[in-house]
Every structure is written in C-alpha cells, then in structure tokens.
CSV table of C-alpha atoms in Angstrom, one decimal:
chain,number,residue,atom,x,y,z
A,1,MET,CA,0.0,0.0,0.0
A,2,VAL,CA,2.9,2.3,0.7
A,3,VAL,CA,4.6,1.4,-2.6
A,4,ASP,CA,1.5,1.8,-4.8
A,5,GLY,CA,0.2,4.8,-2.9
A,6,SER,CA,-3.1,3.2,-1.9
A,7,LEU,CA,-2.5,3.6,1.8
A,8,GLU,CA,-5.3,5.6,3.3
A,9,PRO,CA,-4.1,8.7,5.2
A,10,GLU,CA,-4.5,8.7,8.9
A,11,LYS,CA,-6.9,11.0,10.6
A,12,ALA,CA,-7.0,12.7,14.0
A,13,LYS,CA,-10.7,13.4,14.5
A,14,SER,CA,-11.6,15.3,11.3
A,15,ASP,CA,-8.0,16.3,10.4
A,16,VAL,CA,-6.2,14.3,7.7
A,17,LEU,CA,-2.6,13.7,8.7
A,18,CYS,CA,0.4,14.2,6.5
A,19,SER,CA,1.8,10.9,5.1
A,20,HIS,CA,5.2,12.3,4.1
A,21,SER,CA,7.1,10.3,6.7
A,22,TYR,CA,6.0,7.0,5.1
A,23,ASN,CA,8.5,7.8,2.3
A,24,PHE,CA,11.2,6.8,4.8
A,25,MET,CA,9.7,3.6,6.1
A,26,PHE,CA,10.9,1.1,3.5
A,27,ASN,CA,14.0,0.9,1.2
A,28,ALA,CA,15.6,3.8,3.1
A,29,CYS,CA,18.5,4.1,5.4
A,30,ARG,CA,20.2,6.7,7.6
A,31,ILE,CA,23.7,7.4,6.4
A,32,PRO,CA,26.4,8.7,8.8
A,33,GLY,CA,28.2,11.9,7.8
A,34,LYS,CA,30.0,15.0,8.9
A,35,PRO,CA,28.8,17.5,10.0
A,36,SER,CA,25.4,15.7,9.9
A,37,ASP,CA,23.9,12.5,8.7
A,38,HIS,CA,21.5,12.2,5.7
A,39,CYS,CA,18.8,9.8,4.6
A,40,ARG,CA,19.2,7.6,1.6
A,41,ILE,CA,15.9,6.7,-0.1
A,42,GLY,CA,16.1,3.7,-2.4
A,43,SER,CA,13.9,2.2,-5.0
A,44,TYR,CA,11.0,0.0,-4.2
A,45,ASP,CA,12.3,-2.2,-7.0
A,46,HIS,CA,14.7,-3.7,-4.4
A,47,GLU,CA,12.4,-6.5,-3.2
A,48,THR,CA,14.8,-7.7,-0.6
A,49,ILE,CA,15.1,-7.7,3.2
A,50,VAL,CA,18.2,-8.1,5.3
A,51,VAL,CA,18.2,-11.0,7.7
A,52,ILE,CA,20.7,-10.9,10.5
A,53,ARG,CA,21.6,-13.9,12.6
A,54,ASN,CA,24.6,-14.6,14.8
A,55,ASN,CA,26.2,-11.3,13.6
A,56,GLN,CA,25.9,-12.4,9.9
A,57,LEU,CA,23.9,-10.6,7.3
A,58,PHE,CA,21.9,-12.2,4.5
A,59,SER,CA,20.0,-10.6,1.6
A,60,PHE,CA,16.6,-12.4,1.2
A,61,GLU,CA,14.6,-11.8,-2.0
A,62,PHE,CA,11.0,-12.0,-0.8
A,63,ALA,CA,9.3,-11.8,-4.3
A,64,PRO,CA,11.6,-13.5,-6.8
A,65,GLN,CA,10.5,-12.8,-10.4
A,66,GLY,CA,7.7,-10.7,-9.0
A,67,THR,CA,6.0,-13.6,-7.2
A,68,GLN,CA,5.5,-13.2,-3.5
A,69,LEU,CA,6.7,-16.2,-1.5
A,70,THR,CA,4.3,-18.2,0.7
A,71,MET,CA,4.7,-18.3,4.5
A,72,GLY,CA,5.9,-21.8,4.2
A,73,GLU,CA,8.6,-20.9,1.7
A,74,ILE,CA,9.7,-17.9,3.9
A,75,GLU,CA,9.9,-20.1,6.9
A,76,ARG,CA,12.1,-22.7,5.1
A,77,VAL,CA,14.5,-20.0,3.9
A,78,LEU,CA,14.8,-18.4,7.4
A,79,ASP,CA,15.4,-21.9,8.8
A,80,ARG,CA,18.3,-22.4,6.3
A,81,ILE,CA,19.7,-19.0,7.2
A,82,VAL,CA,19.6,-19.8,10.9
A,83,ARG,CA,21.4,-23.2,10.4
A,84,ILE,CA,24.1,-21.6,8.2
A,85,ALA,CA,24.7,-18.6,10.6
A,86,ASP,CA,24.7,-20.7,13.7
A,87,SER,CA,27.4,-23.1,12.3
A,88,ARG,CA,30.1,-20.4,12.1
A,89,ALA,CA,31.3,-17.1,13.5
A,90,ALA,CA,31.8,-13.7,11.9
A,91,VAL,CA,33.1,-10.2,12.7
A,92,PRO,CA,30.1,-8.3,14.1
A,93,VAL,CA,30.2,-5.3,11.7
A,94,GLY,CA,26.7,-4.3,12.7
A,95,ILE,CA,28.0,-3.0,16.1
A,96,LEU,CA,29.5,-0.1,14.2
A,97,THR,CA,26.0,1.4,13.6
A,98,ALA,CA,25.6,1.6,17.4
A,99,ASP,CA,28.8,3.7,17.8
A,100,ASN,CA,29.1,7.5,18.1
A,101,ARG,CA,28.0,8.9,14.7
A,102,ASP,CA,31.3,10.6,13.9
A,103,SER,CA,33.1,7.3,14.6
A,104,TRP,CA,30.7,5.4,12.5
A,105,THR,CA,31.2,8.0,9.7
A,106,ASP,CA,34.9,7.3,9.8
A,107,ASN,CA,34.5,3.6,10.1
A,108,ARG,CA,32.0,3.4,7.2
A,109,GLU,CA,34.7,5.1,5.0
A,110,LEU,CA,37.2,2.5,6.3
A,111,LEU,CA,34.9,-0.3,5.2
A,112,ILE,CA,34.6,1.3,1.8
A,113,GLU,CA,38.3,1.8,1.5
A,114,SER,CA,39.1,-1.8,2.6
A,115,SER,CA,37.4,-3.5,-0.4
A,116,PRO,CA,35.1,-2.8,-3.3
A,117,GLU,CA,33.0,-5.8,-2.0
A,118,ASN,CA,32.1,-3.8,1.1
A,119,ILE,CA,30.6,-1.1,-1.1
A,120,GLN,CA,28.3,-3.7,-2.7
A,121,VAL,CA,27.4,-5.1,0.8
A,122,LEU,CA,26.6,-1.6,2.1
A,123,ASP,CA,24.5,-0.9,-0.9
A,124,GLU,CA,22.4,-4.0,-0.5
A,125,ILE,CA,21.8,-3.3,3.2
A,126,GLU,CA,20.9,0.4,2.7
A,127,SER,CA,18.6,-0.2,-0.2
A,128,SER,CA,16.8,-3.2,1.3
A,129,ALA,CA,13.1,-2.9,2.4
A,130,PHE,CA,13.8,-3.5,6.1
A,131,VAL,CA,15.8,-5.7,8.6
A,132,LEU,CA,14.8,-8.9,10.3
A,133,SER,CA,16.9,-9.6,13.3
A,134,LEU,CA,16.8,-13.2,14.5
A,135,GLU,CA,18.1,-13.1,18.0
A,136,LYS,CA,19.3,-16.0,20.2
A,137,ASP,CA,17.9,-14.3,23.3
A,138,ARG,CA,15.1,-15.9,25.4
A,139,PRO,CA,13.8,-13.0,27.5
A,140,VAL,CA,11.5,-13.8,30.4
A,141,THR,CA,10.8,-10.6,32.3
A,142,ARG,CA,9.4,-7.4,30.8
A,143,GLU,CA,12.8,-5.7,31.4
A,144,GLU,CA,14.7,-8.5,29.6
A,145,PHE,CA,12.3,-8.3,26.7
A,146,SER,CA,12.7,-4.5,26.5
A,147,HIS,CA,16.4,-4.8,26.5
A,148,ALA,CA,16.3,-7.5,23.8
A,149,ILE,CA,14.2,-5.4,21.5
A,150,TRP,CA,15.8,-2.1,22.2
A,151,HIS,CA,19.4,-3.1,21.6
A,152,GLY,CA,20.1,-6.8,22.2
A,153,ASN,CA,23.9,-7.3,22.2
A,154,GLY,CA,24.3,-4.6,19.6
A,155,ARG,CA,26.0,-6.9,17.2
A,156,ASN,CA,23.0,-8.5,15.5
A,157,ARG,CA,21.5,-5.2,14.2
A,158,TRP,CA,21.8,-2.5,11.7
A,159,PHE,CA,20.6,0.5,13.6
A,160,ASP,CA,20.5,2.9,10.7
A,161,LYS,CA,17.6,1.1,9.1
A,162,PRO,CA,14.2,2.8,9.8
A,163,CYS,CA,12.5,-0.6,10.5
A,164,GLN,CA,14.0,-3.6,12.2
A,165,PHE,CA,11.7,-6.4,13.2
A,166,VAL,CA,13.3,-8.5,16.0
A,167,VAL,CA,12.3,-12.1,16.7
A,168,THR,CA,13.9,-14.1,19.6
A,169,ASP,CA,14.5,-17.8,19.9
A,170,SER,CA,11.6,-18.0,22.3
A,171,ALA,CA,9.3,-16.7,19.5
A,172,ARG,CA,8.7,-13.3,21.0
A,173,ALA,CA,8.8,-10.4,18.6
A,174,GLY,CA,9.2,-6.7,18.6
A,175,PHE,CA,10.0,-3.7,16.5
A,176,ASN,CA,13.0,-1.3,16.6
A,177,GLY,CA,12.7,2.0,14.8
A,178,GLU,CA,15.3,4.6,13.7
A,179,HIS,CA,13.8,7.9,14.9
A,180,SER,CA,15.5,10.6,12.8
A,181,MET,CA,13.1,10.5,9.8
A,182,MET,CA,9.9,9.0,11.4
A,183,ASP,CA,8.0,9.3,14.6
A,184,GLY,CA,5.9,6.8,16.6
A,185,THR,CA,2.6,7.1,14.9
A,186,PRO,CA,3.5,5.7,11.4
A,187,THR,CA,5.5,2.8,12.9
A,188,LEU,CA,2.7,2.1,15.4
A,189,ARG,CA,0.3,1.8,12.4
A,190,LEU,CA,2.8,-0.6,10.7
A,191,VAL,CA,3.1,-2.8,13.8
A,192,GLU,CA,-0.6,-2.9,14.4
A,193,TYR,CA,-1.1,-3.9,10.8
A,194,VAL,CA,1.4,-6.7,11.2
A,195,ASN,CA,-0.3,-7.8,14.4
A,196,GLY,CA,-3.7,-7.9,12.8
A,197,PHE,CA,-2.7,-9.4,9.5
A,198,LYS,CA,-4.6,-12.6,8.6
A,199,PRO,CA,-3.0,-14.5,5.7
A,200,SER,CA,-5.1,-16.1,3.0
A,201,PRO,CA,-4.7,-19.8,2.3
A,202,GLU,CA,-2.7,-18.9,-0.8
A,203,GLN,CA,-0.3,-16.8,1.3
A,204,ILE,CA,0.1,-19.6,3.8
A,205,GLY,CA,0.9,-22.0,1.0
A,206,SER,CA,-0.1,-25.2,2.8
A,207,SER,CA,-1.3,-26.8,-0.4
A,208,VAL,CA,1.7,-25.6,-2.5
A,209,GLU,CA,4.3,-28.2,-3.3
A,210,PRO,CA,7.7,-27.3,-1.9
A,211,ARG,CA,10.1,-26.1,-4.5
A,212,ALA,CA,13.6,-27.6,-5.0
A,213,SER,CA,16.1,-26.7,-2.4
A,214,SER,CA,18.4,-25.4,-5.1
A,215,GLU,CA,15.7,-22.9,-6.2
A,216,GLU,CA,15.2,-21.8,-2.6
A,217,ASP,CA,18.9,-21.3,-2.2
A,218,GLY,CA,18.8,-18.8,-5.0
A,219,TRP,CA,16.4,-16.6,-3.0
A,220,PHE,CA,19.1,-15.6,-0.4
A,221,HIS,CA,22.8,-14.9,-0.2
A,222,GLU,CA,25.3,-13.9,2.4
A,223,LEU,CA,26.4,-10.2,2.7
A,224,LYS,CA,30.0,-10.8,3.7
A,225,PHE,CA,32.2,-7.9,4.7
A,226,VAL,CA,35.9,-7.9,4.0
A,227,THR,CA,37.3,-7.2,7.5
A,228,PRO,CA,41.1,-6.5,7.6
A,229,PRO,CA,42.8,-6.0,10.9
A,230,ALA,CA,42.0,-2.2,11.0
A,231,VAL,CA,38.2,-3.0,10.7
A,232,VAL,CA,38.4,-5.7,13.4
A,233,SER,CA,40.1,-3.2,15.7
A,234,THR,CA,37.4,-0.6,15.2
A,235,VAL,CA,34.7,-3.2,15.8
A,236,LYS,CA,36.3,-4.1,19.1
A,237,LYS,CA,36.4,-0.5,20.1
A,238,ALA,CA,32.7,-0.1,19.2
A,239,GLU,CA,31.8,-3.2,21.2
A,240,ALA,CA,33.5,-1.7,24.3
A,241,VAL,CA,31.6,1.6,23.8
A,242,PHE,CA,28.3,-0.2,23.4
A,243,SER,CA,28.8,-2.4,26.4
A,244,ALA,CA,29.7,0.6,28.6
A,245,GLY,CA,26.7,2.5,27.4
A,246,VAL,CA,24.2,-0.4,28.0
A,247,ALA,CA,25.7,-1.1,31.4
A,248,LYS,CA,24.8,2.4,32.6
A,249,GLN,CA,21.1,2.0,31.7
A,250,HIS,CA,18.6,1.3,34.4
A,251,LEU,CA,15.3,0.2,33.1
A,252,LYS,CA,11.9,-0.6,34.7
A,253,VAL,CA,8.7,-1.6,33.1
A,254,LEU,CA,5.7,-1.0,35.3
A,255,ASN,CA,2.5,-2.9,34.4
A,256,PHE,CA,0.0,-0.9,36.5
A,257,ALA,CA,-3.1,-3.1,36.5
A,258,ALA,CA,-5.3,-1.3,39.0
A,259,PHE,CA,-7.0,0.8,36.3
A,260,GLY,CA,-6.6,2.2,32.8
A,261,LYS,CA,-8.1,4.6,30.3
A,262,GLU,CA,-11.8,3.6,30.9
A,263,GLU,CA,-11.5,4.4,34.6
A,264,ILE,CA,-9.7,7.6,34.0
A,265,LYS,CA,-12.4,8.7,31.7
A,266,ARG,CA,-15.0,7.8,34.3
A,267,LEU,CA,-13.2,10.0,36.7
A,268,GLY,CA,-13.8,12.9,34.3
A,269,CYS,CA,-10.2,13.3,33.2
A,270,SER,CA,-8.3,13.4,29.9
A,271,PRO,CA,-6.2,10.2,30.0
A,272,ASP,CA,-3.0,11.8,28.7
A,273,ALA,CA,-3.3,14.8,31.0
A,274,PHE,CA,-4.0,12.5,34.0
A,275,ILE,CA,-0.8,10.5,33.3
A,276,GLN,CA,1.2,13.6,32.9
A,277,MET,CA,0.1,15.0,36.2
A,278,VAL,CA,0.7,11.6,37.9
A,279,ILE,CA,4.3,11.7,36.5
A,280,GLN,CA,4.7,15.2,38.0
A,281,LEU,CA,3.5,14.1,41.4
A,282,ALA,CA,5.7,11.0,41.3
A,283,TYR,CA,8.8,12.9,40.3
A,284,THR,CA,8.3,15.7,42.8
A,285,ARG,CA,7.7,13.2,45.6
A,286,LEU,CA,10.9,11.4,44.7
A,287,HIS,CA,13.2,14.3,44.0
A,288,LYS,CA,11.5,17.1,45.9
A,289,ILE,CA,11.4,19.5,43.0
A,290,ALA,CA,9.6,20.0,39.7
A,291,ARG,CA,11.9,19.9,36.6
A,292,PRO,CA,11.5,20.8,32.9
A,293,THR,CA,9.4,18.1,31.2
A,294,TYR,CA,9.0,17.3,27.5
A,295,GLU,CA,5.9,15.7,26.1
A,296,SER,CA,5.8,15.0,22.4
A,297,SER,CA,2.7,16.5,20.5
A,298,MET,CA,2.0,15.5,17.0
A,299,THR,CA,1.8,18.2,14.3
A,300,ARG,CA,1.1,16.0,11.3
A,301,LYS,CA,-2.1,17.9,10.4
A,302,TYR,CA,0.4,20.2,8.6
A,303,LEU,CA,2.5,19.3,5.5
A,304,HIS,CA,5.7,17.6,6.6
A,305,GLY,CA,4.6,18.1,10.3
A,306,ARG,CA,6.2,16.0,12.9
A,307,THR,CA,6.1,17.1,16.6
A,308,GLU,CA,6.0,20.1,18.9
A,309,THR,CA,6.8,20.2,22.6
A,310,CYS,CA,4.1,20.3,25.2
A,311,ARG,CA,5.7,21.6,28.5
A,312,SER,CA,4.1,19.6,31.3
A,313,VAL,CA,5.4,21.7,34.2
A,314,THR,CA,3.1,24.7,34.7
A,315,ASN,CA,2.3,27.0,37.6
A,316,GLU,CA,-0.9,25.0,37.9
A,317,SER,CA,0.9,21.6,38.1
A,318,VAL,CA,3.4,22.9,40.7
A,319,ALA,CA,0.6,24.3,42.8
A,320,TRP,CA,-1.3,21.0,42.8
A,321,CYS,CA,1.8,19.0,43.6
A,322,ARG,CA,2.5,21.3,46.6
A,323,ALA,CA,-1.0,20.9,47.8
A,324,MET,CA,-0.6,17.1,47.6
A,325,ALA,CA,2.4,17.5,49.9
A,326,THR,CA,0.6,19.7,52.4
A,327,ALA,CA,-1.3,17.7,55.0
A,328,SER,CA,-3.6,20.6,55.9
A,329,THR,CA,-4.9,21.0,52.3
A,330,SER,CA,-8.4,19.7,52.0
A,331,THR,CA,-9.4,17.1,49.4
A,332,GLU,CA,-11.8,19.5,47.8
A,333,GLU,CA,-9.0,22.0,47.3
A,334,ARG,CA,-6.6,19.4,46.0
A,335,VAL,CA,-9.2,18.3,43.4
A,336,ARG,CA,-9.8,22.0,42.4
A,337,LEU,CA,-6.1,22.5,41.8
A,338,PHE,CA,-5.8,19.2,40.0
A,339,LYS,CA,-8.6,20.1,37.6
A,340,GLN,CA,-6.9,23.5,36.9
A,341,ALA,CA,-3.6,21.6,36.2
A,342,LEU,CA,-5.4,19.2,33.9
A,343,ALA,CA,-7.1,22.1,32.0
A,344,LYS,CA,-3.8,23.9,31.6
A,345,HIS,CA,-2.1,20.9,30.3
A,346,THR,CA,-5.0,20.2,27.8
A,347,GLN,CA,-4.8,23.8,26.6
A,348,LEU,CA,-1.0,23.5,26.0
A,349,THR,CA,-1.4,20.2,24.2
A,350,ARG,CA,-4.1,21.7,21.9
A,351,GLU,CA,-1.9,24.7,21.2
A,352,ALA,CA,1.1,22.4,20.4
A,353,VAL,CA,-0.9,20.3,18.0
A,354,GLU,CA,-2.2,23.4,16.3
A,355,GLY,CA,1.4,24.6,15.7
A,356,GLN,CA,1.2,27.2,18.4
A,357,GLY,CA,4.0,25.9,20.7
A,358,VAL,CA,7.3,27.8,21.2
A,359,ASP,CA,10.1,25.2,21.1
A,360,ARG,CA,10.2,24.4,17.4
A,361,HIS,CA,9.9,28.1,16.5
A,362,LEU,CA,12.8,28.9,18.8
A,363,LEU,CA,14.8,26.0,17.5
A,364,GLY,CA,14.3,27.3,14.0
A,365,LEU,CA,15.5,30.7,14.9
A,366,ARG,CA,18.5,29.3,16.7
A,367,MET,CA,19.5,27.2,13.7
A,368,LEU,CA,19.4,30.3,11.5
A,369,ILE,CA,22.1,32.0,13.4
A,370,ARG,CA,25.3,32.0,11.2
A,371,PRO,CA,28.7,31.1,12.8
A,372,ASP,CA,29.8,34.7,12.4
A,373,GLU,CA,26.7,36.1,14.1
A,374,SER,CA,26.2,36.7,17.9
A,375,LYS,CA,23.4,34.9,19.6
A,376,PRO,CA,20.3,36.9,20.6
A,377,ASP,CA,20.1,37.4,24.4
A,378,ILE,CA,17.4,34.8,24.9
A,379,PHE,CA,19.7,32.0,23.8
A,380,ASN,CA,22.4,33.1,26.2
A,381,ASP,CA,19.9,33.3,29.1
A,382,PRO,CA,20.5,30.6,31.7
A,383,ALA,CA,16.7,30.2,32.1
A,384,TYR,CA,16.4,29.3,28.4
A,385,ALA,CA,19.2,26.7,28.7
A,386,TYR,CA,17.7,25.2,31.9
A,387,SER,CA,14.1,25.1,30.5
A,388,SER,CA,15.3,23.2,27.5
A,389,HIS,CA,17.2,20.6,29.5
A,390,TRP,CA,14.7,17.8,29.7
A,391,TYR,CA,14.9,16.1,33.1
A,392,LEU,CA,11.8,14.2,32.0
A,393,SER,CA,11.3,13.2,28.4
A,394,THR,CA,7.9,11.7,27.9
A,395,SER,CA,5.6,10.4,25.2
A,396,GLN,CA,2.6,8.2,24.6
A,397,ILE,CA,2.0,5.4,22.1
A,398,SER,CA,-1.0,3.3,23.1
A,399,SER,CA,-1.8,-0.2,21.9
A,400,GLU,CA,-3.5,-3.2,23.5
A,401,ASN,CA,-1.0,-5.5,21.8
A,402,PHE,CA,2.3,-4.2,23.3
A,403,THR,CA,4.0,-5.6,26.4
A,404,SER,CA,6.6,-2.9,26.4
A,405,TYR,CA,7.5,0.3,24.5
A,406,GLY,CA,10.2,2.9,25.2
A,407,TRP,CA,13.5,4.5,24.7
A,408,SER,CA,16.4,6.0,26.7
A,409,GLU,CA,16.6,9.2,28.7
A,410,VAL,CA,17.8,12.3,26.7
A,411,SER,CA,20.0,13.7,29.5
A,412,PRO,CA,22.3,12.0,32.0
A,413,LYS,CA,20.3,13.9,34.7
A,414,GLY,CA,16.9,12.8,33.5
A,415,TYR,CA,14.5,10.0,32.8
A,416,GLY,CA,12.9,8.7,29.7
A,417,ILE,CA,9.2,7.8,30.3
A,418,ALA,CA,7.2,6.1,27.6
A,419,TYR,CA,3.6,5.2,28.5
A,420,ASN,CA,0.9,3.0,27.0
A,421,ILE,CA,-2.6,3.9,28.1
A,422,ARG,CA,-4.6,0.7,27.7
A,423,LYS,CA,-8.3,0.3,28.4
A,424,GLU,CA,-7.9,-1.4,31.8
A,425,SER,CA,-4.2,-0.9,32.6
A,426,LEU,CA,-1.2,1.4,32.2
A,427,LEU,CA,2.2,0.3,30.9
A,428,ILE,CA,5.0,2.6,32.0
A,429,HIS,CA,8.5,2.2,30.6
A,430,ILE,CA,11.1,4.2,32.6
A,431,THR,CA,14.8,4.6,31.9
A,432,CYS,CA,17.7,6.5,33.4
A,433,MET,CA,21.4,6.3,33.8
A,434,ARG,CA,23.3,4.8,36.7
A,435,ASN,CA,25.6,7.7,37.5
A,436,GLU,CA,26.4,10.4,40.1
A,437,TYR,CA,22.9,12.0,39.9
A,438,GLY,CA,21.2,9.4,42.0
A,439,LEU,CA,18.4,8.5,39.6
A,440,ASN,CA,16.5,5.3,40.0
A,441,SER,CA,13.9,3.9,37.6
A,442,ASP,CA,12.5,1.4,40.2
A,443,HIS,CA,11.9,4.1,42.7
A,444,LEU,CA,10.2,6.4,40.2
A,445,ALA,CA,8.0,3.5,39.1
A,446,SER,CA,7.0,2.8,42.7
A,447,HIS,CA,6.2,6.5,43.2
A,448,PHE,CA,4.1,6.5,40.0
A,449,GLU,CA,2.1,3.6,41.2
A,450,ALA,CA,1.4,5.3,44.5
A,451,ALA,CA,0.7,8.6,42.9
A,452,ALA,CA,-1.8,7.1,40.4
A,453,THR,CA,-3.6,5.4,43.2
A,454,ASP,CA,-3.7,8.5,45.4
A,455,VAL,CA,-5.1,10.7,42.5
A,456,ARG,CA,-7.9,8.2,41.8
A,457,ASN,CA,-8.7,7.9,45.5
A,458,MET,CA,-8.7,11.7,45.8
A,459,ILE,CA,-11.2,12.2,43.1
A,460,LEU,CA,-13.5,9.4,44.4
A,461,SER,CA,-13.3,10.8,47.9
A,462,ALA,CA,-14.2,14.3,46.8
A,463,ALA,CA,-17.2,12.8,44.8
A,464,ALA,CA,-18.4,10.9,47.8
A,465,GLN,CA,-18.3,14.0,50.0
A,466,GLN,CA,-20.5,15.9,47.5
A,467,LYS,CA,-23.2,13.2,47.7
C-alpha cells in the first residue's frame, strides 16, 4: 500500500494527517556523515530484506520474479539462514552502527576503502526494504524483553535502518525504529497492521508443493564484509563503547493493572493529562522538585509536520503537587487545583498540536544563526538553557498489543518515560542512567504507582463527599 500509494491517510478526529514520513519507512537508510547524517531513499524495486543472525547478514529476496513467497517458503528460507549462521562465527560489523555517529562515519569510510566488495554489501543493506533480526535471546521478564528489542547485544542489528523487526529464539517479537526520519505514529500503524494481518490460504501455502532446495537457495545470499585488521580493531572499540553505554542503563517496566483509560475517563479526566500529572507528582515526591518536562505532541495535520513540545510543568501543576504534599490542604482544594492543572495541560497540548508551541519556533530561529553572528540574548539566558534541559522526556504510544515500548533518557540527569494507556491498565517504561545524579527507575515507578492510586482515591473521595 505504501509502494503503490493506496495507503489511506490517517486522521485525528476530522483532520487528515500528512503521510510524508511513510517515504522513509521502507527501502531507506540513515547514512552517517559530517557535519550531519542524511537519509538515503532507495527504489521499491529492491524487493529484498536483510536477515541478521549470529552477527551475519543475508539478503533475502521475498518476491523472486515478482511472485510473493508463501509463508511456508519464507519459513524454510529463514530456517536455512539460521542453520548456516549458527554453524560459524563472523566479525560483528553491525555493532559499528551503534557507535558514536562521527566514529561510524569514519569507520564506514574505512569499510569502503578496505574493499570494493564492502561497497556492494553496504548498498544491498541500505537499499533493502527492512531488517529482520533473528536473536538468540530468550527473554522472560518485561525488562529483559525490553532490552532484547531495544538493543540486544548490539551486534545482530543494523541500527541505521528505519524498520527492524526483531524475533527471539523464544518466539517473542518486537520492533526497533530509527527515529531521525519517522516518529511513533507511522510505525505504530505498521506494527498494528502486522499484528492484525490474517493471511489467505494462498499466502500460507499449505497446499503448495515445496520447490527444489536449489531454487530456494537462490532466494538468499550472504552479505559478507571484508574485514582486515583495521576493521576488526574498530569493531572491538565499538563493542566496548556499546557495552559501557548499556551497562549504565537502568530500566523498569511497570504494568499498572489497577485501572486504565476507561476508569480515568469515568473520573472525568483526559487520560493523557491524567498520566502527565501523575508523572509530575511521582517525580516531585521522589526528587522534591519540579523539573523541565517534555511531552511530544503530533503536528502531522500540517504538511511535513512531525512534533512540537508540550511543556508539562506549569504554575498549575506545581501548585497542585505542593497541595498534595501539604497535609492541611483539603481534598476539595486538591481536586480543584488538580482540575486546573489538567485544564492547563490540555490547553497547552491543543496549542502544540495546532502549531502554536514555542520550542520548534525557537529552535528554527537558533538554527538560522550564522557562525559569524552573535546569539540573541534569549539564547544566552541561563533560564532558556535550563528550561530546554529535559529532566523528564515523555511520550505516549498506546496499543492493547504491546507488552513494552520505550527509549532511553535524553539527559544524564533525567528519565525517559514512555507510557501506553490501555483500556484497563497502564504500561509505564522508565529509563535512566546509573551515574552520580542518583536517579532510580525502580523508585520512580514505585512513586508513579502510589501517585496514580492517590489521585484516583482523591477524586473518588471528593465525589463521595459531595453526595
């Protein structure tokens, strides 16, 4: 549907959303460069995917001679790839895509200079439709599953590809998206489509006679890098950088089963605003202060629109959090302040969606400053720098099908909080770094759970008093 242009545009209420970002979903790749990366958009004529197993890459033609393979044929090819890859070892070149972008820029050039064969391999990877990573992991807990999909061991991936589907040996699957050209809503739609796909008998191919193994062998081939000692050395350095970075990550996935979207709506609250205020209360209880908080708001009602910032910390939210910490404040007053905080957040969200936020505008102005120009006073003001330092980076993607969804913090001093508002539960994914700032994802998750319960009880208590 993306290829032939038949994909129906999404809508938010009555607004049709821009579909431009779908151009970067398939047959595209982020390319490292200095001073900045760029996106390569390939041709849809490349009807191949890249399969990665045991650090080895394979090109798999999913529609040879224009004929789509059946599920049975795909399964047999993937089984053959797994058997081949598991029988030997390889230099994990994919880890280079997890390295610092400038380092990856230099190392990509090193690969190109090392052999003309590497140029062809890179071209096949970058022009492929997407990546399928077949992982040896067998995650059990939500945290293990999140780590497995988020980064794995870093070696069995190509992180520059916009779409990577990850399947573990325990038959659990997830999706890893490269964020520079796409946001969460197009990839959510893709994943929901995959989850809901019901193959026809012809696509299953149960009644189709298996083809000769020699024919099936022609549908895939190994993408083998030439790796002289200089490349092996850079790979080892990238492995060390990756391992150190992952070791610093502290991740907690909270499955809050007490209530979800339906109960929040029965309480008379906007689900998103409710969650944002609970996050504020949990954070201030844990750290004794309110800090700059980012929430992503979608601006795809405009051509090429992506996001704008909704700033969740307001005078109203701070006043309510203080009231919750003051024992002498009545329930009635707390509810009044809470409703004011909700209303303010809803207003700011609406303004951001309508393109009336301030952050993207200020970013544009700042990017227009030439190197030989002095910065306007606002950009040198400590208050501006502080207010743009996100101690809490938050966003919502909601689905009944997900067991986890998230990303890392954007500051060593902060948390990354992804939340999934289900009908009857809340899924909260919290990350932070283990460092000198004393952050703790487990503790914040515990405070979130208590805060959500307290807010619900506060509203129900106030309603009971009015009867």
